Coordinates of C-alpha atoms in Angstrom, one line a residue:
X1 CA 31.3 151.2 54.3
X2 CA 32.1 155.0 54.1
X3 CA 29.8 155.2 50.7
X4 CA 26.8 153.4 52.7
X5 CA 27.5 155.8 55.9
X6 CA 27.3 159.0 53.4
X7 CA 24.2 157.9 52.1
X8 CA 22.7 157.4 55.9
X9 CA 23.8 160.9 56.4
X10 CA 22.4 161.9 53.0
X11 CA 18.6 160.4 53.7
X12 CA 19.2 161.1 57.4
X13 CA 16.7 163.2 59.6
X14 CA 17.8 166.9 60.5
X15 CA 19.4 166.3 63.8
X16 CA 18.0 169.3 66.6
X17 CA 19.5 168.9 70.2
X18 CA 21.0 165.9 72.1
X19 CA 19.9 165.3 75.6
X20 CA 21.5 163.7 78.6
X21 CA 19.8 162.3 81.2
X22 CA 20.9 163.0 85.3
X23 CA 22.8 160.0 85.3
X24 CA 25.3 160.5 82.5
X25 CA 28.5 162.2 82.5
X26 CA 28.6 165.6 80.4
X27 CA 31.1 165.9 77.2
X28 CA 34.0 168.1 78.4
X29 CA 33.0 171.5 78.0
X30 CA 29.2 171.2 78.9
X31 CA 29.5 170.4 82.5
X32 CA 26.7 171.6 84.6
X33 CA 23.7 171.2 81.0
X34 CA 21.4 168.3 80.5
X35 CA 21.6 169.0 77.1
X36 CA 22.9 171.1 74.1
X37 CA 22.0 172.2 70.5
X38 CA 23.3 170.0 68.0
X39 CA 26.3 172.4 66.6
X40 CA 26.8 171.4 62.3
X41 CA 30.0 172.2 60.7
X42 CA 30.2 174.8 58.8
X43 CA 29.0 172.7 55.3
X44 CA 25.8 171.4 56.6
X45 CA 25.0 174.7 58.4
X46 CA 24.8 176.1 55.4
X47 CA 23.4 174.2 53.2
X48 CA 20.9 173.1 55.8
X49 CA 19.6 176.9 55.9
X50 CA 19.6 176.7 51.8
X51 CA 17.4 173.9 51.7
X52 CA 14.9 175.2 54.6
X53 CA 14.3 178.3 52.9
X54 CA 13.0 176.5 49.7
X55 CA 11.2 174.6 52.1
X56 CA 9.3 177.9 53.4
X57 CA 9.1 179.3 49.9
X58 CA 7.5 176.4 48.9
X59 CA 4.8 176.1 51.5
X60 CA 3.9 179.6 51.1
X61 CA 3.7 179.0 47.3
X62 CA 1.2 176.3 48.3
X63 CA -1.1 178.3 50.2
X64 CA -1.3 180.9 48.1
X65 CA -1.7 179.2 44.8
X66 CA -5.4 179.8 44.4
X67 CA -3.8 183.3 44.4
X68 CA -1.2 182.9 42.1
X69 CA -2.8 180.9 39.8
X70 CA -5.7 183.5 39.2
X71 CA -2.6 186.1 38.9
X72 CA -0.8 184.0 36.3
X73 CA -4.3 183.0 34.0
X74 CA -5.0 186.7 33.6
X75 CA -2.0 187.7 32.5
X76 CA -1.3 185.1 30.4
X77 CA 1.1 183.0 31.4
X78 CA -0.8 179.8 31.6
X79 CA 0.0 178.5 28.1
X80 CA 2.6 176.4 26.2
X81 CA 4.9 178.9 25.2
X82 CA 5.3 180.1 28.6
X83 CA 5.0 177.2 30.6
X84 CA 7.8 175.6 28.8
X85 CA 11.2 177.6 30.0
X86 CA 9.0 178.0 33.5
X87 CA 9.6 174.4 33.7
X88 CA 12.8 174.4 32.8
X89 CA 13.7 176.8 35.1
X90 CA 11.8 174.9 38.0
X91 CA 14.2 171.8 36.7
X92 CA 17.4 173.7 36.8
X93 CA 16.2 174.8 40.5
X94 CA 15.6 171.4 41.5
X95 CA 18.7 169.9 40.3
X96 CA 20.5 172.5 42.2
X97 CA 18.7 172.0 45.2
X98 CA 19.7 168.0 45.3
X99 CA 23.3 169.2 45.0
X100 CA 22.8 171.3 47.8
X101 CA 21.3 168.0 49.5
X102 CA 24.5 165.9 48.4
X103 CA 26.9 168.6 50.1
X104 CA 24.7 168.5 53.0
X105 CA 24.7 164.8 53.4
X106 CA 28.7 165.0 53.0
X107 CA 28.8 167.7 55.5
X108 CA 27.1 165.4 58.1
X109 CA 29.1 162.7 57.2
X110 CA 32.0 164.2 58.5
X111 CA 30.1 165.1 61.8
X112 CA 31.2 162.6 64.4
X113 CA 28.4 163.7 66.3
X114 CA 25.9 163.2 63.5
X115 CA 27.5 159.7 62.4
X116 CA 26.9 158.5 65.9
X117 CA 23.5 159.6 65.7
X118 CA 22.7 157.9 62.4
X119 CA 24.0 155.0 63.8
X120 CA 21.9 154.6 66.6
X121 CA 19.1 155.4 64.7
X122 CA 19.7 152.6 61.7
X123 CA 20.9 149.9 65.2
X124 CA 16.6 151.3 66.3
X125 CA 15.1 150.7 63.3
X126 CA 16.4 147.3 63.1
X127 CA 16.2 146.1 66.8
X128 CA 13.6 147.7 68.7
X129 CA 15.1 147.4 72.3
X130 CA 14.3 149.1 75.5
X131 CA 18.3 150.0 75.7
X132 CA 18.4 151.2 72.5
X133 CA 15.0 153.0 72.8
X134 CA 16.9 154.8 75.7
X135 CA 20.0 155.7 73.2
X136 CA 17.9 157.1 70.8
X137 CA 15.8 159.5 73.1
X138 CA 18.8 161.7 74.2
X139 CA 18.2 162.9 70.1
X140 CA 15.9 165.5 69.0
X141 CA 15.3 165.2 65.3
X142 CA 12.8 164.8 62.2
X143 CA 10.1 163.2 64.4
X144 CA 8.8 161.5 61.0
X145 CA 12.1 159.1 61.3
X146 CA 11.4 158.1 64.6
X147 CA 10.2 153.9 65.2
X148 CA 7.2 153.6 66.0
X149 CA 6.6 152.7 69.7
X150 CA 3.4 151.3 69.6
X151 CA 0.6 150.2 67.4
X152 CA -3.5 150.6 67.5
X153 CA -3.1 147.3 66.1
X154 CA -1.3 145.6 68.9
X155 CA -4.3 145.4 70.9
X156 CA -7.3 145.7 69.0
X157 CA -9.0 143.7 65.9
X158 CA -9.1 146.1 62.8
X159 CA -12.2 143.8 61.5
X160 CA -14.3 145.6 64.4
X161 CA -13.8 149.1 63.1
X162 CA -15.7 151.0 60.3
X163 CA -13.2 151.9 57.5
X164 CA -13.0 155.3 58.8
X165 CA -11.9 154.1 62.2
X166 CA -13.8 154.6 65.7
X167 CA -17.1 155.8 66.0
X168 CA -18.6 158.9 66.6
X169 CA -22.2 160.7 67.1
X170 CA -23.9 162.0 63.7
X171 CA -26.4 164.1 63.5
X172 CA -29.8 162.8 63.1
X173 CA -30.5 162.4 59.3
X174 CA -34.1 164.3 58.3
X175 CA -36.8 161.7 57.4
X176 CA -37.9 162.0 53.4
X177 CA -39.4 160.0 50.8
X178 CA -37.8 158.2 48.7
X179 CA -38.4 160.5 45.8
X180 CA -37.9 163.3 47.6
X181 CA -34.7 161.9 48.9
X182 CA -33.3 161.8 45.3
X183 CA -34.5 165.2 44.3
X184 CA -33.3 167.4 47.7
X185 CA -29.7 165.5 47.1
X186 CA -29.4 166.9 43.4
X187 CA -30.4 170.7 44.3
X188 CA -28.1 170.4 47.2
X189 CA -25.3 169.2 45.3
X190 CA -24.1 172.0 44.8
X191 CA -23.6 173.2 48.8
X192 CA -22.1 169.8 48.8
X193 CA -19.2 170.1 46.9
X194 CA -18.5 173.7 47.8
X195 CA -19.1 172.7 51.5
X196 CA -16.4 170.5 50.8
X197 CA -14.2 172.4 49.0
X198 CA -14.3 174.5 51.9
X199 CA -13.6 171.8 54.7
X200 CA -10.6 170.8 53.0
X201 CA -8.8 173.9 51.7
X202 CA -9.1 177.2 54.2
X203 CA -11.8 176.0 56.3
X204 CA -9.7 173.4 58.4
X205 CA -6.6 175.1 58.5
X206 CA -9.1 178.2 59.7
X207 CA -10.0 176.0 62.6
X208 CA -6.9 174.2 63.3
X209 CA -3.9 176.9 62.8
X210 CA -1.6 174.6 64.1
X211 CA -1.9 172.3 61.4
X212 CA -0.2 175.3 59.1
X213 CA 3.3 174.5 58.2
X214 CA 4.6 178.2 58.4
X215 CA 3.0 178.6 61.7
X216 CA 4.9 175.3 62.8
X217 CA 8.0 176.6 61.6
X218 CA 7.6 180.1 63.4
X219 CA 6.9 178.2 66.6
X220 CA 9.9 175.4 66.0
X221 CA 12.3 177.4 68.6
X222 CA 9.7 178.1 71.1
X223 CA 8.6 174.3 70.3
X224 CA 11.9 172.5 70.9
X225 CA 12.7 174.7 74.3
X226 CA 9.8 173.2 75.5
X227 CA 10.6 169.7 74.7
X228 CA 13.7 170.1 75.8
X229 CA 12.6 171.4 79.4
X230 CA 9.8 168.2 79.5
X231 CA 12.9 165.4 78.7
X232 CA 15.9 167.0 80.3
X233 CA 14.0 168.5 83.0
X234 CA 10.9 166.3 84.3
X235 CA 12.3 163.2 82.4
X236 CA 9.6 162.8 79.8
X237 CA 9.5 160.0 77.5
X238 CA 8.9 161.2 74.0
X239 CA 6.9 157.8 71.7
X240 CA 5.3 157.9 68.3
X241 CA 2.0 155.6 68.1
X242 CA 0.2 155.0 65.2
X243 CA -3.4 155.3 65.1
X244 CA -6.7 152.9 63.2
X245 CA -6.2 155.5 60.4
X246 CA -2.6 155.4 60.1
X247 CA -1.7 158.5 61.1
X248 CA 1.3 158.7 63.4
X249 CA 0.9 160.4 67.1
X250 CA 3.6 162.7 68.9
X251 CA 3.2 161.9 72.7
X252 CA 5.0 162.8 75.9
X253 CA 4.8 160.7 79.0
X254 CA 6.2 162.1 82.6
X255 CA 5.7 159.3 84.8
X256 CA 5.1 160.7 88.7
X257 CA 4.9 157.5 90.0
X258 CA 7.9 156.1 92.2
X259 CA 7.9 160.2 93.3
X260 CA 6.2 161.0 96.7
X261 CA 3.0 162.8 96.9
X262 CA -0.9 162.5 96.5
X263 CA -1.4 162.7 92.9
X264 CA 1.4 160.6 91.0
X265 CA -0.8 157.4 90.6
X266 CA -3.1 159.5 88.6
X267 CA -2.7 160.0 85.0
X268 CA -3.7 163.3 83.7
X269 CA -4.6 163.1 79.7
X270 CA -3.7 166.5 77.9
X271 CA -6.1 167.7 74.8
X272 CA -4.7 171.0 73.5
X273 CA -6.2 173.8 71.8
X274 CA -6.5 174.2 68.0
X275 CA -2.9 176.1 67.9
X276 CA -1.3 174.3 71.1
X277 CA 1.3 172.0 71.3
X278 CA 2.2 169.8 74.1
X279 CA 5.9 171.3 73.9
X280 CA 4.5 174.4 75.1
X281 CA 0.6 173.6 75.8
X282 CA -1.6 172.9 79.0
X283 CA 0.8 169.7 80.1
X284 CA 2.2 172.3 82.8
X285 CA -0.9 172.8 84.9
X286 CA -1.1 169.0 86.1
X287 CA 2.6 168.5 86.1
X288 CA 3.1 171.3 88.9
X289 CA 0.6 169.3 90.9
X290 CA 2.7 166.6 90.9
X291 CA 0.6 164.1 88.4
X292 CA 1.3 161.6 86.1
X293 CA 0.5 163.5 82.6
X294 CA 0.6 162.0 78.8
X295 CA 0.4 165.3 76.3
X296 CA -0.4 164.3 72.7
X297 CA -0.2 166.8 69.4
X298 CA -3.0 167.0 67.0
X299 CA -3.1 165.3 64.0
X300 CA -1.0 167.5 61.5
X301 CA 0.3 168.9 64.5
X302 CA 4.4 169.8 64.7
X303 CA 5.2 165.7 64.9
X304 CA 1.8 163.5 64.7
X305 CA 1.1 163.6 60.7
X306 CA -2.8 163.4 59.4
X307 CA -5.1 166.6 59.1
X308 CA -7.1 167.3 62.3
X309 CA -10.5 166.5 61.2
X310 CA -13.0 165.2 64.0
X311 CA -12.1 161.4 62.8
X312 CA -8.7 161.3 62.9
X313 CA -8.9 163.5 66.4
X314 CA -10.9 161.0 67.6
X315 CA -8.6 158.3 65.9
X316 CA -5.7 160.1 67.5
X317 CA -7.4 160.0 70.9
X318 CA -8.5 156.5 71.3
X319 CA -4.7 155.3 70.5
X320 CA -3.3 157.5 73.3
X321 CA -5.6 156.1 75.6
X322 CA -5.1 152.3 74.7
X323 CA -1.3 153.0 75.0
X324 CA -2.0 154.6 78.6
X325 CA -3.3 151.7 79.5
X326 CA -1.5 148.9 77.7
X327 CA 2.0 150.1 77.2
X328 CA 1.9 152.4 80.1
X329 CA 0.3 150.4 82.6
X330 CA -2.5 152.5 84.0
X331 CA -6.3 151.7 84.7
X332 CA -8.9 153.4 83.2
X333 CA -10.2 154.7 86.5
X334 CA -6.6 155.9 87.5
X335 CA -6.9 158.2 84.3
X336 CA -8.1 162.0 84.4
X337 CA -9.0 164.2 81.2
X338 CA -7.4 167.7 80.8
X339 CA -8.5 169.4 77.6
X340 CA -8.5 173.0 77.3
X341 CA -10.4 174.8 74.1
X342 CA -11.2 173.1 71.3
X343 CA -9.6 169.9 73.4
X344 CA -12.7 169.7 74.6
X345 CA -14.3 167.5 71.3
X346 CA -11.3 164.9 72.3
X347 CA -12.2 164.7 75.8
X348 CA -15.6 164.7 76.0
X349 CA -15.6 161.8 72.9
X350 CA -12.7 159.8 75.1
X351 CA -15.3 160.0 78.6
X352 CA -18.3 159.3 76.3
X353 CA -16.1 156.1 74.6
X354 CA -14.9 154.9 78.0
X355 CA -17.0 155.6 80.4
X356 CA -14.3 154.2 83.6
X357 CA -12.1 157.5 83.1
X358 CA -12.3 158.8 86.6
X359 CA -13.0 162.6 85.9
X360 CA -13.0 164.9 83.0
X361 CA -11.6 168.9 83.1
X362 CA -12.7 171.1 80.5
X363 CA -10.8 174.3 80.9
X364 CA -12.2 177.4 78.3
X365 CA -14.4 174.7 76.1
X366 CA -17.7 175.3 73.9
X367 CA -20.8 173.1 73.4
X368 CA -21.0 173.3 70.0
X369 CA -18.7 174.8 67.5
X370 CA -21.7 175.9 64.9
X371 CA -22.3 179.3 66.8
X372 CA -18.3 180.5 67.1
X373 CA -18.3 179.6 63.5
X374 CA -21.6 181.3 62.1
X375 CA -20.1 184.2 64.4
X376 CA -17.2 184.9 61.9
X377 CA -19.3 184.5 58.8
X378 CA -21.7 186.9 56.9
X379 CA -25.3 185.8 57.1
X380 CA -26.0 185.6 54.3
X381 CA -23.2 182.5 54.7
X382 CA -25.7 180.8 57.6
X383 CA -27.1 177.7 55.3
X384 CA -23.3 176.4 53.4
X385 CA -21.7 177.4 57.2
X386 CA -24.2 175.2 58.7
X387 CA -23.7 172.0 56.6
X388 CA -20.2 172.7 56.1
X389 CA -19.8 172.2 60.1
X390 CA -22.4 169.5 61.0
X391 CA -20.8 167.6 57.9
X392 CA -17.2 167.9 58.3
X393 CA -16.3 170.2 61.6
X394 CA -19.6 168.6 64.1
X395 CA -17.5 169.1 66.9
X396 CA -20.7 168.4 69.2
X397 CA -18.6 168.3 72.6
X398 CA -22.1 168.8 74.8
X399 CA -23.8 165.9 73.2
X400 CA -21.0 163.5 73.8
X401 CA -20.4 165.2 77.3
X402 CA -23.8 163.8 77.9
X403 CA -22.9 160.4 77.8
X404 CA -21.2 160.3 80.6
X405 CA -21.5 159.6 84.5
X406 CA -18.1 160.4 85.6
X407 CA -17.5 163.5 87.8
X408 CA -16.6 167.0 85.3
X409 CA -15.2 170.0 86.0
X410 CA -15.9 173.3 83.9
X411 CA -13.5 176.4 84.0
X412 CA -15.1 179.5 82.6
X413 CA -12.4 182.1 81.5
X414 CA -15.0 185.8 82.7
X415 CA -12.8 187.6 80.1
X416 CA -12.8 184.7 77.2
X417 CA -12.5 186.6 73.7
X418 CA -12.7 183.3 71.7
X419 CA -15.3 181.4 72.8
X420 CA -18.0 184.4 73.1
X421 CA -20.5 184.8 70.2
X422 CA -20.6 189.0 70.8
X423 CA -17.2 189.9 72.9
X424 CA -15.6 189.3 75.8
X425 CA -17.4 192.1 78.0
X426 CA -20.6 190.2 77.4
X427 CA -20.3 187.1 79.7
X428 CA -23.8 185.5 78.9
X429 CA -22.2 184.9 75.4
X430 CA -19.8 182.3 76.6
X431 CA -20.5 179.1 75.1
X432 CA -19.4 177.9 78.3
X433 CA -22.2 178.9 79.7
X434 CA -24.1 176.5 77.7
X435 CA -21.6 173.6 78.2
X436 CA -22.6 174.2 81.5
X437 CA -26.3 174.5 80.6
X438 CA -26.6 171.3 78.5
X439 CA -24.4 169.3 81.1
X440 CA -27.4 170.2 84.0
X441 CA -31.1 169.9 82.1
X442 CA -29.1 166.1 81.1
X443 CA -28.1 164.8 84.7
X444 CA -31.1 167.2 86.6
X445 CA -33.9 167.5 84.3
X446 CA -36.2 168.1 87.7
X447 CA -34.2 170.4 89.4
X448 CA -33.3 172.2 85.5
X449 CA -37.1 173.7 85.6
X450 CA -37.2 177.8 84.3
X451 CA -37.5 178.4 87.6
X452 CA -33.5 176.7 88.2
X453 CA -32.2 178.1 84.1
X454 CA -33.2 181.8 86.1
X455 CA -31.4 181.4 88.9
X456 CA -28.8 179.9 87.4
X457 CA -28.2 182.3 84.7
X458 CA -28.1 185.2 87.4
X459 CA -25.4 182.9 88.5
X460 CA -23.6 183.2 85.1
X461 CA -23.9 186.6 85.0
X462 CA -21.8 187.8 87.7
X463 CA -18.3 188.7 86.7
X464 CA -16.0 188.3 89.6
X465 CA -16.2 186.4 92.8
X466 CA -17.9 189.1 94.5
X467 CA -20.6 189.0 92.5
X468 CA -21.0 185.2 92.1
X469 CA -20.9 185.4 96.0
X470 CA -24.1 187.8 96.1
X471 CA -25.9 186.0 94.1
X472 CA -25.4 182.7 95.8
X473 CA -26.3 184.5 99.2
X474 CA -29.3 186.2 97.8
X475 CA -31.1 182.8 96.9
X476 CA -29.9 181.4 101.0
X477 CA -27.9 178.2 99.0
X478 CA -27.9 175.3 102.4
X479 CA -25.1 173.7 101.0
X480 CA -25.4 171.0 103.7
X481 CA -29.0 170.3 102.6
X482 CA -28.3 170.1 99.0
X483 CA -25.4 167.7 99.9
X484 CA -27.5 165.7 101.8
X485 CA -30.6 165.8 99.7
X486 CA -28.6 164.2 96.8
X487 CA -26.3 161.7 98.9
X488 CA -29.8 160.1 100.2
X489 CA -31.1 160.0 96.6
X490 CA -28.4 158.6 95.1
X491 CA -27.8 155.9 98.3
X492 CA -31.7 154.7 97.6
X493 CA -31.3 154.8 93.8
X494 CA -28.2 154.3 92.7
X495 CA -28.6 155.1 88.9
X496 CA -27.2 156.3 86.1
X497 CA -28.0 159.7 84.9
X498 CA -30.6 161.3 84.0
X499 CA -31.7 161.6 87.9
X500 CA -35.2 162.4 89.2
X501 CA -34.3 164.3 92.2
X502 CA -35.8 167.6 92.6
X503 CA -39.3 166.3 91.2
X504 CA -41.2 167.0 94.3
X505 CA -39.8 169.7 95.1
X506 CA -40.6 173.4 96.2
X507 CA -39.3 176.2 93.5
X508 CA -37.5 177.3 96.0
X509 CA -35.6 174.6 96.9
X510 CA -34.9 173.7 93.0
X511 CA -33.1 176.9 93.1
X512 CA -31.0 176.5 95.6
X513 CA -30.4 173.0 94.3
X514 CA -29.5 174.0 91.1
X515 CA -27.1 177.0 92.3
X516 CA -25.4 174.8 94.6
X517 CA -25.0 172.6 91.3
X518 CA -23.7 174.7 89.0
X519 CA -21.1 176.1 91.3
X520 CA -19.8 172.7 92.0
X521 CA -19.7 171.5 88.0
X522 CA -18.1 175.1 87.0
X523 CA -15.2 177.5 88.1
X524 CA -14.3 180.8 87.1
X525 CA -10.8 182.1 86.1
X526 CA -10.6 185.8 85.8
X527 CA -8.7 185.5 82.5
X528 CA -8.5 185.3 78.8
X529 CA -8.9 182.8 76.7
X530 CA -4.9 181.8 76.1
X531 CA -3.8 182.6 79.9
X532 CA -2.0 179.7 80.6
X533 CA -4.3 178.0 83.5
X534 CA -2.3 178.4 86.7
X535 CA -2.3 174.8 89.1
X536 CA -3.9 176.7 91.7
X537 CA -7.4 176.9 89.3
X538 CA -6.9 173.3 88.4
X539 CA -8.7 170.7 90.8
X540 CA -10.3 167.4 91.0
X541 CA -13.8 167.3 90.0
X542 CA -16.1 167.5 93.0
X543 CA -18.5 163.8 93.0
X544 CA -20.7 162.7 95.6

């Protein structure tokens, strides 16, 4: 029995913090904490920090072996004679490195703390209950250990899905002969594989710095602090769900709603950036207000596994939803989208896929990520940058935006230096801007006429409220009209967008129409681009 509880301890996860929730008593000694950093004893402690380090040494061997390979070929040491005691020296190093692991599996063993652990983990593996579901959350550990809680599979038919899992928009393929077909694929081989090369090595990880284990590991402090706040503080409930693809999804729930207050009943998705975690990410904005709010990590991201490529986000984002509404109990119209930066491909494909969300917010998000990208690259870079993205990286966020009918709300950051194509001084380079753009000539293509893009785009420009205030003035906006002008079209109507309104109209009153339209689809937030978005910026989307 001892053997078997040494070798739990041995394969065991690394054990982080334990948590107690408000209605437990505290361990003597930590009266007045909801929780406390799991202490090792001296063995595992040390051993533990012997074993990480390889860990890091390792990773950063990874990413750098292009590097190091190149370095080791030119001078000689890729051949027989020298790769021979290299290897022996790597096995020496490994064999002391499992010894390390055996003293650290016997220094937990002796961990009453950590044997208790192990135990309630082992009793969860094998019996799934609610009660101990409960025991096990008061742990933070290797998130990769942790049961799943719930299953793509559980309520839909894997027989209805393409082999790459749920579907998204492709760009349109360019019409050719047959012939010609066959000819243009073997000259462009070449961009293929490089373009793919590219996607899969630096490219992604370029995109998605999260994803980068070092990164990861430089955050992990910041990254449990903030998990510890969301369970010990709001009461979150931490579940693992595995997507169509496999991959497995980190999730926190904070259920609002047995609390008092306006917005509990509403469920407020979280899509983070490409380096944002839910630990630490844009979850806090809706959670001051008081709502309901399910953050999820990235695939690759701290605990969901998977690379964060748009079909596995997708993936990733169409199980979180089918567990908000059959595990967690919500209806799709009680469910609100959050995404803020690159979030924005998530959200805009999760309104496009399920078109009863109630409202979408897109806080700092692009149309398109093609320009940001062919900003950072030489020109002479433009044709292998442009298939590279629309084959791998088409995060098209304004085409999918466009399939929806739902109300949307866009927050321009007037000092954004990410999503600009020039700088942040230069306003009119915000993709934003043409999110905003897009979104308009889709639902208003009447109202949308040059004469609306002008007036509009002086709109745009203006840096600061005061500004933005001018302009709106300078064109006499009748809010009141415009209100009523669209309630009356839409109560004779009633159709889905693209609307007609606006066709008969003066040029005048298509520019105060579309004025009073962009400053009701858009917000500014005198900030930069990573400012975390206070709850005072954050708002329902306005609707008719």
């Amino acid at each position: 029995m001892a053997g078997w509880m040494w070798f739990r301890c041995f394969l065991g996860p690394h054990l982080q913090r334990v948590h107690r929730s408000q209605e437990e008593s505290r361990p003597e000694g930590r009266a007045g904490r909801r929780g406390w950093t799991y202490q090792p004893k001296s063995l595992e402690k040390h051993t533990d920090s012997i074993l990480g380090w390889a860990s890091a040494l390792w990773s950063l061997s990874y990413y750098s072996s292009p590097l190091l390979l190149c370095y080791l070929y030119r001078k000689g040491y890729i051949c027989s004679s020298k790769l021979v005691p290299v290897s022996q020296y790597v096995g020496s190093v490994m064999v002391c490195l499992l010894g390390v692991a055996f003293l650290r599996g016997w220094g937990r063993w002796r961990n009453s703390e950590y044997q208790q652990f192990i135990s309630i983990l082992e009793e969860t593996r094998k019996n799934h209950t609610p009660s101990n579901k409960k025991k096990l959350a008061c742990y933070d550990f290797d998130f990769s250990h942790w049961p799943a809680d719930f299953s793509w599979e559980e309520v839909s038919n894997p027989k209805l899905l393409s082999k790459a899992g749920v579907s998204l928009l492709k760009p349109e393929p360019k019409l050719r002969g047959a012939a010609d077909s066959v000819l243009n694929s073997l000259r462009t081989l070449p961009c293929h594989i490089v373009s793919f090369l590219i996607a899969h090595s630096f490219g992604r990880r370029i995109l998605y710095p999260g994803s980068v284990y070092l990164l990861q590991r430089a955050m992990r402090p910041m990254l449990q602090q903030g998990q510890a706040r969301l369970i010990e503080e709001c009461e979150g409930q931490r579940n693992k769900l595995v997507a169509c693809d496999g991959n497995e999804i980190d999730t926190m729930f904070v259920d609002r709603r047995r609390e008092e207050g306006l917005h509990g009943q509403t469920l407020v998705i979280c899509c983070e950036g490409n380096a944002g975690f839910y630990e630490v990410g844009c979850m806090n904005t809706p959670l001051e207000g008081g709502y309901s709010v399910l953050g999820w990590n990235h695939p690759g991201f701290a605990g969901s596994t998977g690379v964060p490529f748009p079909q596995n986000e997708a993936n990733a984002m169409d199980v979180v939803i089918q567990f908000a509404v059959h595990k967690l109990g919500f209806q799709l119209s009680d469910i609100m989208v959050y995404a803020w930066s690159i979030g924005g491909f998530t959200a805009s494909w999760a309104v496009m896929s399920y078109p009863e969300i109630q409202a979408l917010v897109l806080d700092a998000s692009f149309d398109d990520l093609l320009p940001l990208a062919l900003k950072v690259m030489p020109d002479s870079w433009r044709p292998l940058v442009t298939h590279t993205v629309r084959q791998y990286m088409n995060l098209n966020s304004a085409e999918q935006l466009c399939k929806y009918q739902g109300p949307v709300l866009l927050i321009r950051r007037t000092k954004d230096e990410i999503i600009t194509t020039t700088g942040p001084e230069d306003i009119m380079s915000n993709r934003g801007n043409n999110l905003l753009l897009k979104l308009l000539q889709f639902r208003y293509p009447k109202v949308m006429t040059d004469d609306g893009v002008r007036a509009i785009r002086a709109w745009l420009a203006a840096s600061n409220h005061v500004e933005e205030a001018a302009v709106y003035s300078s064109y006499e906006v009748d809010d009141d009209w415009c209100v009523s002008v669209l309630q009356s079209y839409k109560t004779e109507r009633d159709v889905f967008f693209p609307w007609s309104v606006g066709e008969d109209m003066t040029p005048e009153g298509r520019r105060q129409l579309a004025l009073f339209l962009a400053r009701k689809y858009m917000r500014n937030f005198d900030s930069t681009h990573c400012t975390p978005l206070p709850y005072s910026e954050f708002a329902a989307p306005w609707g008719l």
